[in-house]
Short mmCIF file of C-alpha atoms in Angstrom, two decimals:
data_model
loop_
_atom_site.label_atom_id
_atom_site.label_comp_id
_atom_site.label_asym_id
_atom_site.label_seq_id
_atom_site.Cartn_x
_atom_site.Cartn_y
_atom_site.Cartn_z
CA UNK A 119 153.59 24.23 -44.82
CA UNK A 120 154.70 20.53 -44.74
CA UNK A 121 152.98 18.63 -41.07
CA UNK A 122 150.58 18.65 -38.72
CA UNK A 123 147.58 17.92 -37.76
CA UNK A 124 145.07 21.03 -36.63
CA UNK A 125 141.69 21.81 -38.00
CA UNK A 126 143.80 22.47 -41.27
CA UNK A 127 146.06 20.16 -43.35
CA UNK A 128 149.39 20.38 -45.16
CA UNK A 129 149.64 18.91 -48.58
CA UNK A 130 151.41 15.80 -46.50
CA UNK A 131 147.85 15.13 -44.63
CA UNK A 132 146.67 16.25 -48.87
CA UNK A 133 148.55 13.29 -49.51
CA UNK A 134 147.70 10.96 -47.78
CA UNK A 135 143.87 11.50 -47.31
CA UNK A 136 144.02 11.43 -51.18
CA UNK A 137 142.28 14.75 -52.28
CA UNK A 138 145.94 15.10 -54.23
CA UNK A 139 148.20 12.53 -55.32
CA UNK A 140 151.79 12.86 -55.89
CA UNK A 141 151.87 13.12 -59.71
CA UNK A 142 149.60 15.83 -59.49
CA UNK A 143 151.72 17.46 -57.27
CA UNK A 144 154.22 16.72 -59.50
CA UNK A 145 152.65 18.31 -62.83
CA UNK A 146 151.00 21.74 -60.37
CA UNK A 147 155.09 22.49 -59.55
CA UNK A 148 156.65 21.17 -62.94
CA UNK A 149 154.17 23.88 -65.16
CA UNK A 150 154.92 26.33 -62.82
CA UNK A 151 158.18 25.97 -62.79
CA UNK A 152 157.67 26.48 -67.33
CA UNK A 153 155.52 29.78 -66.18
CA UNK A 154 157.90 30.75 -63.84
CA UNK A 155 160.97 30.27 -66.73
CA UNK A 156 161.49 33.64 -66.98
CA UNK A 157 162.98 34.18 -63.29
CA UNK A 158 166.12 31.74 -63.58
CA UNK A 159 165.26 30.04 -60.50
CA UNK A 160 166.78 26.58 -62.16
CA UNK A 161 169.20 25.12 -64.54
CA UNK A 162 168.46 21.70 -64.79
CA UNK A 163 164.76 20.67 -64.69
CA UNK A 164 164.61 16.62 -64.08
CA UNK A 165 161.67 16.77 -65.05
CA UNK A 166 161.53 12.50 -66.05
CA UNK A 167 162.71 11.77 -62.68
CA UNK A 168 160.45 13.39 -61.21
CA UNK A 169 157.62 12.24 -62.40
CA UNK A 170 159.30 8.94 -62.13
CA UNK A 171 159.41 9.04 -58.61
CA UNK A 172 156.26 10.57 -58.02
CA UNK A 173 155.08 7.50 -59.93
CA UNK A 174 156.69 5.56 -57.18
CA UNK A 175 155.36 7.40 -53.93
CA UNK A 176 151.93 6.76 -55.82
CA UNK A 177 152.31 3.45 -55.67
CA UNK A 178 153.44 4.32 -51.65
CA UNK A 179 150.31 5.42 -50.60
CA UNK A 180 147.89 3.84 -52.35
CA UNK A 181 149.29 0.41 -50.55
CA UNK A 182 149.53 3.32 -47.41
CA UNK A 183 152.75 2.80 -46.93
CA UNK A 184 154.16 6.14 -47.20
CA UNK A 185 157.88 6.88 -46.54
CA UNK A 186 157.52 9.88 -44.15
CA UNK A 187 156.21 13.02 -44.28
CA UNK A 188 158.75 13.90 -47.02
CA UNK A 189 156.89 11.16 -49.22
CA UNK A 190 156.07 12.84 -52.33
CA UNK A 191 156.67 16.42 -51.69
CA UNK A 192 158.23 18.58 -54.79
CA UNK A 193 161.88 19.62 -53.66
CA UNK A 194 164.65 21.83 -55.64
CA UNK A 195 168.59 21.63 -54.77
CA UNK A 196 171.27 23.75 -55.24
CA UNK A 197 173.38 23.22 -58.12
CA UNK A 198 176.19 23.40 -56.02
CA UNK A 199 174.85 19.56 -54.19
CA UNK A 200 176.09 16.70 -56.77
CA UNK A 201 173.13 14.46 -58.12
CA UNK A 202 173.36 11.25 -59.56
CA UNK A 203 173.22 11.11 -63.28
CA UNK A 204 172.30 15.34 -63.55
CA UNK A 205 174.34 17.88 -64.52
CA UNK A 206 176.58 19.53 -61.30
CA UNK A 207 177.67 22.72 -62.73
CA UNK A 208 178.06 25.35 -60.03
CA UNK A 209 176.79 27.81 -62.18
CA UNK A 210 180.41 27.89 -63.69
CA UNK A 211 182.08 27.09 -67.44
CA UNK A 212 184.15 24.67 -65.49
CA UNK A 213 181.72 21.94 -64.48
CA UNK A 214 179.22 22.76 -67.45
CA UNK A 215 178.57 19.62 -68.37
CA UNK A 216 179.71 17.68 -65.19
CA UNK A 217 178.05 14.60 -64.20
CA UNK A 218 178.18 13.38 -60.66
CA UNK A 219 178.52 9.98 -60.53
CA UNK A 220 176.97 10.02 -56.81
CA UNK A 221 174.04 11.41 -54.59
CA UNK A 222 175.66 14.10 -52.11
CA UNK A 223 174.09 12.33 -48.86
CA UNK A 224 172.03 15.44 -48.21
CA UNK A 225 170.45 14.74 -51.77
CA UNK A 226 170.28 10.52 -51.01
CA UNK A 227 168.29 11.45 -47.42
CA UNK A 228 165.72 13.51 -48.98
CA UNK A 229 165.46 10.51 -52.21
CA UNK A 230 165.03 7.99 -49.32
CA UNK A 231 162.16 10.04 -48.10
CA UNK A 232 160.46 9.68 -50.91
CA UNK A 233 160.93 13.24 -52.01
CA UNK A 234 160.50 14.20 -55.66
CA UNK A 235 163.83 16.22 -57.17
CA UNK A 236 161.96 19.29 -59.36
CA UNK A 237 165.49 20.24 -60.71
CA UNK A 238 168.97 22.15 -59.35
CA UNK A 239 168.62 25.81 -58.95
CA UNK A 240 171.16 29.01 -60.21
CA UNK A 241 173.72 30.68 -58.20
CA UNK A 242 176.19 32.63 -58.28
CA UNK A 243 179.34 31.06 -59.79
CA UNK A 244 181.29 28.50 -56.99
CA UNK A 245 178.47 30.23 -54.45
CA UNK A 246 180.77 32.81 -54.45
CA UNK A 247 178.59 36.40 -53.93
CA UNK A 248 175.60 37.89 -52.07
CA UNK A 249 172.87 38.68 -55.14
CA UNK A 250 173.40 35.12 -57.23
CA UNK A 251 174.01 37.28 -60.37
CA UNK A 252 177.36 36.13 -61.57
CA UNK A 253 177.01 32.43 -62.65
CA UNK A 254 177.19 32.14 -66.14
CA UNK A 255 173.77 30.58 -66.89
CA UNK A 256 172.89 34.85 -65.36
CA UNK A 257 170.86 36.07 -62.56
CA UNK A 258 167.83 35.04 -60.44
CA UNK A 259 164.90 37.29 -60.40
CA UNK A 260 163.32 37.56 -56.97
CA UNK A 261 159.28 36.56 -57.73
CA UNK A 262 158.38 39.46 -54.94
CA UNK A 263 159.16 41.76 -57.80
CA UNK A 264 156.18 40.19 -59.92
CA UNK A 265 154.40 40.40 -56.30
CA UNK A 266 150.97 42.13 -56.73
CA UNK A 267 151.76 43.47 -52.78
CA UNK A 268 154.99 45.26 -54.58
CA UNK A 269 153.37 46.41 -57.94
CA UNK A 270 150.84 48.14 -55.93
CA UNK A 271 153.40 49.71 -53.95
CA UNK A 272 155.14 51.00 -57.35
CA UNK A 273 151.81 52.15 -58.98
CA UNK A 274 151.17 55.06 -55.86
CA UNK A 275 155.18 56.48 -56.13
CA UNK A 276 155.27 59.04 -58.57
CA UNK A 277 158.66 58.31 -58.87
CA UNK A 278 158.97 54.53 -60.22
CA UNK A 279 159.58 54.02 -64.00
CA UNK A 280 158.19 50.70 -64.54
CA UNK A 281 159.40 48.93 -66.85
CA UNK A 282 161.37 45.69 -67.37
CA UNK A 283 164.26 46.35 -66.09
CA UNK A 284 162.95 47.00 -62.31
CA UNK A 285 163.06 43.09 -61.37
CA UNK A 286 165.01 42.90 -57.68
CA UNK A 287 168.01 40.23 -57.23
CA UNK A 288 167.17 37.70 -54.68
CA UNK A 289 170.26 37.79 -52.27
CA UNK A 290 172.76 35.16 -52.95
CA UNK A 291 174.07 32.56 -53.16
CA UNK A 292 171.21 30.19 -53.13
CA UNK A 293 169.14 32.38 -55.20
CA UNK A 294 168.15 29.88 -57.49
CA UNK A 295 166.64 27.80 -54.30
CA UNK A 296 164.98 31.16 -52.52
CA UNK A 297 162.71 31.70 -56.15
CA UNK A 298 161.71 28.22 -56.23
CA UNK A 299 160.34 27.81 -53.45
CA UNK A 300 159.46 31.73 -53.43
CA UNK A 301 157.16 30.97 -56.87
CA UNK A 302 155.62 27.57 -55.59
CA UNK A 303 157.69 25.62 -57.63
CA UNK A 304 158.72 22.96 -54.90
CA UNK A 305 157.76 23.33 -50.95
CA UNK A 306 161.50 22.61 -49.75
CA UNK A 307 165.18 23.56 -51.51
CA UNK A 308 168.07 22.78 -50.27
CA UNK A 309 170.50 25.79 -50.28
CA UNK A 310 173.98 25.91 -48.72
CA UNK A 311 175.35 28.18 -46.18
CA UNK A 312 179.34 29.69 -45.73
CA UNK A 313 178.54 32.84 -44.86
CA UNK A 314 174.82 33.48 -45.48
CA UNK A 315 173.96 32.48 -48.65
CA UNK A 316 170.90 30.56 -47.10
CA UNK A 317 169.94 33.20 -44.63
CA UNK A 318 170.51 36.06 -47.32
CA UNK A 319 168.48 35.14 -50.20
CA UNK A 320 165.33 33.50 -47.55
CA UNK A 321 165.18 37.39 -46.24
CA UNK A 322 165.12 38.83 -49.81
CA UNK A 323 162.52 36.31 -50.95
CA UNK A 324 160.31 35.93 -47.33
CA UNK A 325 161.43 32.66 -46.58
CA UNK A 326 162.64 30.83 -43.51
CA UNK A 327 166.09 30.41 -44.25
CA UNK A 328 167.91 27.68 -41.49
CA UNK A 329 171.34 27.17 -41.67
CA UNK A 330 172.44 24.26 -38.71
CA UNK A 331 175.05 23.70 -36.58
CA UNK A 332 178.56 22.87 -38.13
CA UNK A 333 178.86 19.21 -38.01
CA UNK A 334 174.48 18.49 -37.71
CA UNK A 335 174.57 17.85 -41.27
CA UNK A 336 176.79 16.23 -43.89
CA UNK A 337 178.53 18.16 -46.87
CA UNK A 338 179.49 14.77 -48.48
CA UNK A 339 178.93 15.55 -52.06
CA UNK A 340 178.47 19.79 -51.50
CA UNK A 341 181.17 20.92 -53.53
CA UNK A 342 183.86 22.79 -50.57
CA UNK A 343 183.97 26.06 -51.23
CA UNK A 344 185.50 26.95 -47.69
CA UNK A 345 184.88 23.26 -45.57
CA UNK A 346 185.38 24.44 -42.04
CA UNK A 347 182.53 26.67 -42.81
CA UNK A 348 180.68 25.52 -45.16
CA UNK A 349 176.80 24.33 -44.04
CA UNK A 350 173.79 22.79 -46.57
CA UNK A 351 171.29 25.27 -45.55
CA UNK A 352 167.05 24.47 -45.80
CA UNK A 353 165.09 27.13 -47.31
CA UNK A 354 161.07 26.44 -47.17
CA UNK A 355 157.72 28.85 -46.44
CA UNK A 356 157.80 28.02 -42.59
CA UNK A 357 159.73 27.22 -39.36
CA UNK A 358 157.62 23.21 -38.93
CA UNK A 359 158.91 22.33 -42.71
CA UNK A 360 162.43 23.28 -41.70
CA UNK A 361 162.50 21.00 -39.17
CA UNK A 362 161.08 18.39 -40.76
CA UNK A 363 163.48 18.53 -43.36
CA UNK A 364 166.27 18.93 -40.73
CA UNK A 365 165.29 15.83 -38.99
CA UNK A 366 165.90 13.85 -42.24
CA UNK A 367 169.22 15.22 -43.29
CA UNK A 368 170.71 15.93 -39.80
CA UNK A 369 173.20 12.93 -38.09
CA UNK A 370 176.61 11.94 -38.53
CA UNK A 371 178.07 10.45 -42.10
CA UNK A 372 181.11 8.42 -42.18
CA UNK A 373 181.70 9.67 -45.63
CA UNK A 374 182.28 13.26 -43.23
CA UNK A 375 184.72 12.92 -40.76
CA UNK A 376 183.36 16.69 -39.11
CA UNK A 377 179.80 15.04 -38.62
CA UNK A 378 178.72 14.87 -35.04
CA UNK A 379 177.06 11.33 -33.56
CA UNK A 380 173.37 12.07 -33.30
CA UNK A 381 172.92 15.02 -31.26
CA UNK A 382 169.58 15.25 -32.44
CA UNK A 383 166.21 13.51 -31.44
CA UNK A 384 164.78 12.18 -34.69
CA UNK A 385 162.16 12.96 -36.29
CA UNK A 386 162.41 16.23 -35.18
CA UNK A 387 158.64 17.72 -34.17
CA UNK A 388 158.58 20.78 -32.47
CA UNK A 389 156.99 21.76 -29.47
CA UNK A 390 154.59 24.78 -29.33
CA UNK A 391 155.86 27.74 -26.68
CA UNK A 392 153.32 27.81 -24.82
CA UNK A 393 154.91 31.45 -23.46
CA UNK A 394 158.57 32.71 -23.75
CA UNK A 395 158.68 33.94 -20.37
CA UNK A 396 161.94 31.98 -19.37
CA UNK A 397 163.81 32.91 -22.22
CA UNK A 398 166.33 35.19 -22.31
CA UNK A 399 167.03 37.24 -25.69
CA UNK A 400 170.13 38.99 -26.62
CA UNK A 401 170.70 41.66 -28.57
CA UNK A 402 174.01 42.37 -29.84
CA UNK A 403 174.92 46.10 -29.86
CA UNK A 404 177.36 46.12 -32.32
CA UNK A 405 174.75 44.71 -35.19
CA UNK A 406 173.44 48.12 -34.88
CA UNK A 407 175.62 49.84 -37.38
CA UNK A 408 175.61 53.00 -39.50
CA UNK A 409 174.97 50.76 -42.69
CA UNK A 410 171.66 49.52 -41.42
CA UNK A 411 168.09 50.60 -42.82
CA UNK A 412 166.01 52.28 -40.45
CA UNK A 413 162.87 50.28 -41.70
CA UNK A 414 164.69 47.29 -40.65
CA UNK A 415 165.69 48.72 -37.45
CA UNK A 416 162.54 49.81 -36.41
CA UNK A 417 161.46 46.07 -37.51
CA UNK A 418 164.09 44.76 -34.76
CA UNK A 419 163.35 46.91 -32.38
CA UNK A 420 159.37 45.77 -32.14
CA UNK A 421 160.42 42.58 -32.24
CA UNK A 422 162.34 42.40 -28.96
CA UNK A 423 159.34 44.17 -27.56
CA UNK A 424 156.95 41.58 -29.03
CA UNK A 425 159.93 39.29 -26.71
CA UNK A 426 159.57 41.43 -23.83
CA UNK A 427 155.75 42.07 -23.97
CA UNK A 428 154.93 38.61 -23.65
CA UNK A 429 157.02 37.97 -20.50
CA UNK A 430 160.60 37.06 -22.07
CA UNK A 431 163.89 39.02 -20.34
CA UNK A 432 165.57 40.78 -23.64
CA UNK A 433 168.87 42.02 -22.36
CA UNK A 434 171.89 44.20 -24.42
CA UNK A 435 174.92 41.81 -25.57
CA UNK A 436 178.22 42.86 -26.39
CA UNK A 437 180.65 40.42 -29.56
CA UNK A 438 183.22 43.06 -29.29
CA UNK A 439 185.16 41.59 -31.78
CA UNK A 440 182.56 41.86 -34.72
CA UNK A 441 184.23 44.69 -35.94
CA UNK A 442 186.99 42.30 -37.28
CA UNK A 443 185.05 39.62 -38.99
CA UNK A 444 184.32 40.78 -42.28
CA UNK A 445 188.69 41.24 -43.06
CA UNK A 446 189.13 37.84 -40.73
CA UNK A 447 186.29 35.99 -42.91
CA UNK A 448 187.69 37.54 -46.19
CA UNK A 449 191.71 35.69 -45.59
CA UNK A 450 190.24 32.17 -44.47
CA UNK A 451 188.09 32.24 -46.84
CA UNK A 452 189.84 33.09 -49.96
CA UNK A 453 192.57 30.82 -48.24
CA UNK A 454 190.54 28.07 -48.30
CA UNK A 455 188.85 28.89 -52.16
CA UNK A 456 192.65 28.97 -53.51
CA UNK A 457 193.48 25.35 -51.68
CA UNK A 458 189.89 23.66 -52.44
CA UNK A 459 189.60 25.11 -56.17
CA UNK A 460 193.10 23.41 -57.04
CA UNK A 461 191.15 20.52 -58.03
CA UNK A 462 190.03 21.99 -61.03
CA UNK A 463 192.58 21.56 -63.19
CA UNK A 464 191.29 19.94 -66.63
CA UNK A 465 192.94 16.77 -66.06
CA UNK A 466 190.05 14.44 -64.17
CA UNK A 467 186.48 16.15 -64.52
CA UNK A 468 185.18 19.92 -66.01
CA UNK A 469 186.45 21.50 -69.12
CA UNK A 470 189.43 21.49 -70.32
CA UNK A 471 191.12 23.88 -72.29
CA UNK A 472 192.57 23.00 -76.58
CA UNK A 473 196.09 24.40 -75.51
CA UNK A 474 199.10 21.22 -75.26
CA UNK A 475 201.95 22.86 -75.23
CA UNK A 476 202.76 21.87 -72.01
CA UNK A 477 200.74 20.63 -68.96
CA UNK A 478 201.34 24.73 -67.01
CA UNK A 479 199.74 25.79 -70.28
CA UNK A 480 196.94 24.08 -69.85
CA UNK A 481 196.44 23.91 -66.34
CA UNK A 482 196.66 27.88 -67.02
CA UNK A 483 194.29 28.42 -69.76
CA UNK A 484 192.06 25.25 -68.20
CA UNK A 485 191.57 27.77 -64.93
CA UNK A 486 191.41 31.05 -66.85
CA UNK A 487 188.36 29.66 -69.22
CA UNK A 488 186.68 28.31 -66.22
CA UNK A 489 186.44 30.38 -63.53
CA UNK A 490 185.00 33.92 -63.84
CA UNK A 491 186.63 36.77 -61.83
CA UNK A 492 185.14 36.83 -58.99
CA UNK A 493 186.61 33.24 -58.25
CA UNK A 494 190.19 33.77 -59.82
CA UNK A 495 190.57 36.60 -57.47
CA UNK A 496 189.66 34.57 -54.41
CA UNK A 497 191.97 32.25 -55.95
CA UNK A 498 194.81 34.45 -56.05
CA UNK A 499 194.26 36.36 -52.93
CA UNK A 500 193.92 33.50 -50.82
CA UNK A 501 197.06 32.59 -52.84
CA UNK A 502 198.67 35.55 -51.70
CA UNK A 503 198.15 35.04 -48.07
CA UNK A 504 198.85 30.88 -47.88
CA UNK A 505 202.75 32.55 -49.41
CA UNK A 506 205.57 30.67 -46.41
CA UNK A 507 206.67 34.63 -46.06
CA UNK A 508 202.86 35.59 -45.33
CA UNK A 509 201.54 32.43 -43.87
CA UNK A 510 201.86 33.20 -40.38
CA UNK A 511 201.31 37.30 -40.12
CA UNK A 512 197.56 36.69 -42.24
CA UNK A 513 196.60 32.76 -42.25
CA UNK A 514 197.33 32.19 -38.99
CA UNK A 515 196.33 35.58 -37.12
CA UNK A 516 193.30 34.97 -38.94
CA UNK A 517 192.29 31.97 -37.48
CA UNK A 518 193.14 33.54 -33.40
CA UNK A 519 190.67 36.24 -34.48
CA UNK A 520 188.18 33.88 -35.63
CA UNK A 521 188.65 32.05 -32.24
CA UNK A 522 188.08 35.31 -30.46
CA UNK A 523 185.06 35.64 -32.63
CA UNK A 524 183.74 32.10 -31.97
CA UNK A 525 184.34 33.45 -27.75
CA UNK A 526 182.08 35.85 -27.91
CA UNK A 527 179.35 33.79 -29.17
CA UNK A 528 180.05 31.79 -26.45
CA UNK A 529 180.88 34.47 -23.55
CA UNK A 530 176.88 35.68 -24.91
CA UNK A 531 175.21 32.31 -24.27
CA UNK A 532 176.89 31.75 -20.61
CA UNK A 533 175.99 34.87 -19.63
CA UNK A 534 172.29 33.51 -19.25
CA UNK A 535 171.24 34.65 -23.01
CA UNK A 536 169.19 32.10 -25.03
CA UNK A 537 169.07 33.04 -28.15
CA UNK A 538 170.16 35.81 -29.71
CA UNK A 539 168.24 38.25 -32.52
CA UNK A 540 169.70 40.31 -34.97
CA UNK A 541 168.99 41.66 -37.93
CA UNK A 542 169.84 39.23 -41.61
CA UNK A 543 170.22 41.91 -44.23
CA UNK A 544 171.15 45.54 -44.17
CA UNK A 545 168.58 45.98 -46.28
CA UNK A 546 165.29 44.58 -48.64
CA UNK A 547 165.56 43.56 -51.58
CA UNK A 548 167.45 45.54 -54.70
CA UNK A 549 167.04 46.39 -58.48
CA UNK A 550 169.16 44.92 -60.12
CA UNK A 551 170.44 47.13 -61.66
CA UNK A 552 171.22 49.41 -58.97
CA UNK A 553 173.23 45.83 -56.91
CA UNK A 554 175.80 45.34 -60.29
CA UNK A 555 176.93 48.90 -59.41
CA UNK A 556 179.16 47.54 -57.01
CA UNK A 557 181.68 44.93 -57.99
CA UNK A 558 180.77 41.57 -56.16
CA UNK A 559 183.91 41.72 -53.28
CA UNK A 560 182.36 44.82 -51.94
CA UNK A 561 178.88 44.00 -52.30
CA UNK A 562 179.63 40.67 -49.93
CA UNK A 563 181.55 42.50 -47.73
CA UNK A 564 178.12 44.73 -46.66
CA UNK A 565 175.69 42.13 -47.34
CA UNK A 566 177.68 39.40 -45.18
CA UNK A 567 178.14 41.50 -41.71
CA UNK A 568 175.11 40.09 -39.51
CA UNK A 569 175.33 36.42 -41.08
CA UNK A 570 178.71 35.66 -41.96
CA UNK A 571 180.61 35.60 -37.24
CA UNK A 572 177.82 32.83 -37.54
CA UNK A 573 179.78 30.87 -40.03
CA UNK A 574 182.98 31.47 -38.47
CA UNK A 575 181.61 29.77 -34.85
CA UNK A 576 179.42 27.23 -36.16
CA UNK A 577 176.63 28.32 -34.70
CA UNK A 578 172.92 27.59 -35.96
CA UNK A 579 170.63 30.56 -37.41
CA UNK A 580 167.73 31.06 -38.71
CA UNK A 581 165.92 34.26 -40.91
CA UNK A 582 162.37 34.31 -40.66
CA UNK A 583 160.48 36.45 -42.75
CA UNK A 584 158.88 39.60 -40.51
CA UNK A 585 157.09 42.19 -42.36
CA UNK A 586 156.93 44.06 -46.06
CA UNK A 587 158.80 46.79 -45.95
CA UNK A 588 157.13 50.28 -47.48
CA UNK A 589 157.87 49.00 -50.88
CA UNK A 590 155.98 45.70 -50.60
CA UNK A 591 159.13 43.95 -49.94
CA UNK A 592 159.92 41.36 -47.57
CA UNK A 593 161.90 42.09 -44.32
CA UNK A 594 163.96 39.09 -41.80
CA UNK A 595 165.34 38.72 -38.68
CA UNK A 596 167.97 36.91 -37.54
CA UNK A 597 168.12 34.22 -34.51
CA UNK A 598 171.17 32.64 -33.27
CA UNK A 599 171.27 29.71 -30.79
CA UNK A 600 174.02 27.69 -29.26
CA UNK A 601 176.26 24.92 -30.76
CA UNK A 602 173.38 21.55 -31.71
CA UNK A 603 170.89 23.28 -30.03
CA UNK A 604 169.11 24.12 -33.49
CA UNK A 605 165.39 22.71 -31.87
CA UNK A 606 165.51 25.12 -29.10
CA UNK A 607 165.93 27.51 -31.96
CA UNK A 608 163.36 26.44 -34.10
CA UNK A 609 161.40 26.19 -31.30
CA UNK A 610 161.43 30.23 -30.83
CA UNK A 611 161.69 30.91 -34.23
CA UNK A 612 158.02 28.79 -34.58
CA UNK A 613 156.51 31.21 -31.80
CA UNK A 614 158.13 34.24 -33.40
CA UNK A 615 156.88 33.05 -36.90
CA UNK A 616 153.22 32.68 -35.30
CA UNK A 617 153.39 36.26 -33.72
CA UNK A 618 153.86 38.04 -36.64
CA UNK A 619 151.98 36.35 -39.11
CA UNK A 620 153.75 36.90 -42.22
CA UNK A 621 151.77 37.68 -45.72
CA UNK A 622 151.59 35.55 -48.36
CA UNK A 623 153.17 36.16 -51.49
CA UNK A 624 150.59 36.92 -54.11
CA UNK A 625 151.51 36.47 -57.60
CA UNK A 626 148.15 35.84 -59.17
CA UNK A 627 149.35 37.55 -62.59
CA UNK A 628 152.18 35.00 -63.07
CA UNK A 629 150.15 32.10 -62.19
CA UNK A 630 146.43 32.16 -63.29
CA UNK A 631 144.52 28.77 -64.10
CA UNK A 632 147.50 27.68 -61.31
CA UNK A 633 147.07 29.98 -58.14
CA UNK A 634 144.32 27.68 -57.51
CA UNK A 635 145.63 25.06 -55.98
CA UNK A 636 148.45 27.68 -54.52
CA UNK A 637 145.73 30.02 -53.16
CA UNK A 638 144.86 27.44 -51.10
CA UNK A 639 145.94 27.71 -48.42
CA UNK A 640 146.03 24.46 -47.14
CA UNK A 641 148.48 23.61 -49.68
CA UNK A 642 150.79 26.02 -49.75
CA UNK A 643 153.51 24.35 -47.60
CA UNK A 644 154.15 21.03 -46.30
CA UNK A 645 152.76 21.09 -43.16
CA UNK A 646 150.94 23.32 -41.19
CA UNK A 647 150.43 26.86 -39.96
CA UNK A 648 148.73 26.51 -37.03
#
């Protein structure tokens, strides 16, 4: 972890005590990035930038004046956040070679705290997808495919064909960020979350994936997908680290008018819940769907039983409009996408085709070459829903349904519930070859079922790794909180994390000489698992 002062200390304390220097830490992570290059987690590795930042950080530590707990800590950033002087592609042909002149607010805030930017991570093109398989730089491989836990289970299974084609997807669309943290190449990473894009890969990669309340963290410099639902997300190896990063990122930004004025205490330190007897946990009955894997269903029940056995009140709640949420999301998401993607016209930045017959021809060819089928499909749907004759029947109606979905959550919380406990995904990570049998739209509609209503309601939610499946793969459960009760939500998640004791991924074969530093549990996160 990155923080606390307990018996053992995280890497933040190791830096403060001089047991390791920022440059050594940076070089260890860079060498792991090279070793795990085949995972395809990074699109750009900013080696020179990171080493220069480490050098600056080192001077501060020598003078005994580090900027904070993140000073000298390696981080990674999803490649749809603008980074000044570093290519930002959205994994698309449209933005290949685009170098922004400014940093996204969240990136700037991390750099201002002395964090080391290791690189930009892979994603589905323009963050549209739930597998991290559809970007122009190819799919991301899940580090758990190479873990001792999964490999040993594969050996026991007589039907498993071993070979290079059996690797698993990371989930998406922030799969590169999830793989980067999971493979120890950094301590925290930024993702974005519009319908589950941070929580879904977190669940598949055994990480904490946090989606803050809408308006708590600035979107300035995050290349927009759906302005009314996008939020920057945080991926870490433990809850305390996520809280630490949130403390740095949260707050009003004059460049993003949707951010609220400081309702959060900084720095954000989570107290340890002595007991959960005053808590009321809600279990939404509509989330028990036939497609949910029986293993996840039983872990979900066991988690509810755990809260109950520790004295919490666990009640079933109803979110009656859940079944409409995917359709509603499809209309709103594609409409906003169509509007947002209009900026990529080949005139100002990004790709421009060679056709110069007319402006219209240039626009059309540029967009044909710059966008993949998934993106073009969403633009077409969205423009259809926004046509004058369809506007009332689709877009306006979907906005009304969205309000009903948000109200469902409000009603649940008003009935005395503190947090909701749900699955994050329908199943564990699946092999790539199985995943691509269905198209992106079908997949996204299935995979977003538990995560996406939260984005429509603007609530905070976090996926917490709970246990390994029979296959030896991570399974996550999701906690959902009231709007702007992010700290309370993370406090409950931290208590739960401590109870379940999720195992550390074992990547010895991948790491060989680097593994010594990582097996030193103390340095596996920024703060400290207590």
